[in-house]
Amino acid sequence: MSGLVTVPCADAWRIWDQNMAAARQFHARDGHLRVPRQHHEEVDGETVGLGSFVANAQRRAAKLSLERRGDLEQLGMRWKLIMTRAYAE
């Protein structure tokens, strides 16, 4: 299956956009993106689990597209260094 490209479905794009709207809102208000894990934002009448989104994005940084990483970096995302066995040896 080489050459197979995974394209996120429309729902995944919608959820990403909603999370990014929450991240931009938080950043505009607080000036940073150091979001507590349990934090929620209200965006357009919907509650968004921003803390979970940021924590998951940090954990999955290597799997994010360059575009998505760039979107978060524009808001000052701080990426966590995750040590793997290869680096530790």
mmCIF file of C-alpha atoms in Angstrom:
data_model
loop_
_atom_site.group_PDB
_atom_site.id
_atom_site.type_symbol
_atom_site.label_atom_id
_atom_site.label_comp_id
_atom_site.label_asym_id
_atom_site.label_seq_id
_atom_site.Cartn_x
_atom_site.Cartn_y
_atom_site.Cartn_z
ATOM 1 C CA MET A 1 0.000 0.000 0.000
ATOM 2 C CA SER A 2 2.829 2.414 -0.620
ATOM 3 C CA GLY A 3 1.717 5.776 -1.884
ATOM 4 C CA LEU A 4 -1.472 5.665 0.174
ATOM 5 C CA VAL A 5 -2.338 9.110 1.470
ATOM 6 C CA THR A 6 -4.701 9.519 4.405
ATOM 7 C CA VAL A 7 -6.982 12.519 4.045
ATOM 8 C CA PRO A 8 -8.878 13.659 7.131
ATOM 9 C CA CYS A 9 -12.641 13.515 6.732
ATOM 10 C CA ALA A 10 -14.790 16.645 6.782
ATOM 11 C CA ASP A 11 -15.640 16.115 10.465
ATOM 12 C CA ALA A 12 -11.948 16.000 11.384
ATOM 13 C CA TRP A 13 -11.370 19.315 9.576
ATOM 14 C CA ARG A 14 -14.399 20.866 11.278
ATOM 15 C CA ILE A 15 -13.189 19.736 14.707
ATOM 16 C CA TRP A 16 -9.665 21.009 13.992
ATOM 17 C CA ASP A 17 -11.084 24.388 12.921
ATOM 18 C CA GLN A 18 -13.237 24.576 16.059
ATOM 19 C CA ASN A 19 -10.254 23.740 18.280
ATOM 20 C CA MET A 20 -8.102 26.304 16.492
ATOM 21 C CA ALA A 21 -10.810 28.950 16.955
ATOM 22 C CA ALA A 22 -10.731 28.165 20.682
ATOM 23 C CA ALA A 23 -6.918 28.345 20.686
ATOM 24 C CA ARG A 24 -6.939 31.727 18.906
ATOM 25 C CA GLN A 25 -9.569 33.026 21.330
ATOM 26 C CA PHE A 26 -7.550 31.867 24.356
ATOM 27 C CA HIS A 27 -4.326 33.310 22.923
ATOM 28 C CA ALA A 28 -5.964 36.667 22.137
ATOM 29 C CA ARG A 29 -7.266 36.915 25.695
ATOM 30 C CA ASP A 30 -4.346 35.434 27.653
ATOM 31 C CA GLY A 31 -1.379 36.095 25.376
ATOM 32 C CA HIS A 32 -0.070 32.521 25.440
ATOM 33 C CA LEU A 33 -1.100 28.942 24.737
ATOM 34 C CA ARG A 34 -0.145 27.337 28.064
ATOM 35 C CA VAL A 35 -3.592 25.878 28.624
ATOM 36 C CA PRO A 36 -4.499 23.846 31.731
ATOM 37 C CA ARG A 37 -5.416 20.250 30.794
ATOM 38 C CA GLN A 38 -8.997 20.581 32.055
ATOM 39 C CA HIS A 39 -9.654 24.007 30.461
ATOM 40 C CA HIS A 40 -12.696 24.528 28.228
ATOM 41 C CA GLU A 41 -13.506 27.480 25.951
ATOM 42 C CA GLU A 42 -16.896 28.611 24.725
ATOM 43 C CA VAL A 43 -16.764 29.191 20.960
ATOM 44 C CA ASP A 44 -19.898 30.140 19.034
ATOM 45 C CA GLY A 45 -22.085 28.690 21.775
ATOM 46 C CA GLU A 46 -20.229 25.362 21.910
ATOM 47 C CA THR A 47 -17.901 24.121 24.632
ATOM 48 C CA VAL A 48 -14.480 23.115 23.328
ATOM 49 C CA GLY A 49 -12.049 21.028 25.389
ATOM 50 C CA LEU A 50 -9.067 23.240 24.601
ATOM 51 C CA GLY A 51 -6.804 21.811 27.298
ATOM 52 C CA SER A 52 -7.216 18.307 25.902
ATOM 53 C CA PHE A 53 -6.663 19.542 22.358
ATOM 54 C CA VAL A 54 -3.405 21.300 23.236
ATOM 55 C CA ALA A 55 -2.108 18.363 25.292
ATOM 56 C CA ASN A 56 -2.945 15.900 22.495
ATOM 57 C CA ALA A 57 -1.365 18.133 19.846
ATOM 58 C CA GLN A 58 1.834 18.302 21.912
ATOM 59 C CA ARG A 59 1.856 14.544 22.369
ATOM 60 C CA ARG A 60 1.215 13.888 18.663
ATOM 61 C CA ALA A 61 3.422 16.679 17.300
ATOM 62 C CA ALA A 62 5.412 14.365 15.029
ATOM 63 C CA LYS A 63 2.189 13.180 13.372
ATOM 64 C CA LEU A 64 0.765 16.648 12.683
ATOM 65 C CA SER A 65 1.073 18.099 9.209
ATOM 66 C CA LEU A 66 3.486 21.002 8.776
ATOM 67 C CA GLU A 67 0.491 23.246 8.149
ATOM 68 C CA ARG A 68 -1.165 22.290 11.442
ATOM 69 C CA ARG A 69 2.106 22.605 13.370
ATOM 70 C CA GLY A 70 2.551 26.041 11.814
ATOM 71 C CA ASP A 71 -0.962 27.084 12.829
ATOM 72 C CA LEU A 72 -0.176 26.216 16.445
ATOM 73 C CA GLU A 73 3.312 27.731 16.358
ATOM 74 C CA GLN A 74 1.819 31.065 15.257
ATOM 75 C CA LEU A 75 0.011 31.058 18.599
ATOM 76 C CA GLY A 76 3.201 30.311 20.518
ATOM 77 C CA MET A 77 2.740 26.572 20.982
ATOM 78 C CA ARG A 78 5.518 25.120 23.083
ATOM 79 C CA TRP A 79 6.360 21.613 21.942
ATOM 80 C CA LYS A 80 7.347 19.138 24.612
ATOM 81 C CA LEU A 81 10.531 17.192 24.030
ATOM 82 C CA ILE A 82 9.625 13.537 24.227
ATOM 83 C CA MET A 83 12.579 11.284 24.872
ATOM 84 C CA THR A 84 12.487 8.019 23.020
ATOM 85 C CA ARG A 85 14.637 5.010 23.700
ATOM 86 C CA ALA A 86 16.716 5.820 20.593
ATOM 87 C CA TYR A 87 17.622 9.255 21.980
ATOM 88 C CA ALA A 88 18.146 8.009 25.517
ATOM 89 C CA GLU A 89 20.770 5.423 24.530
#
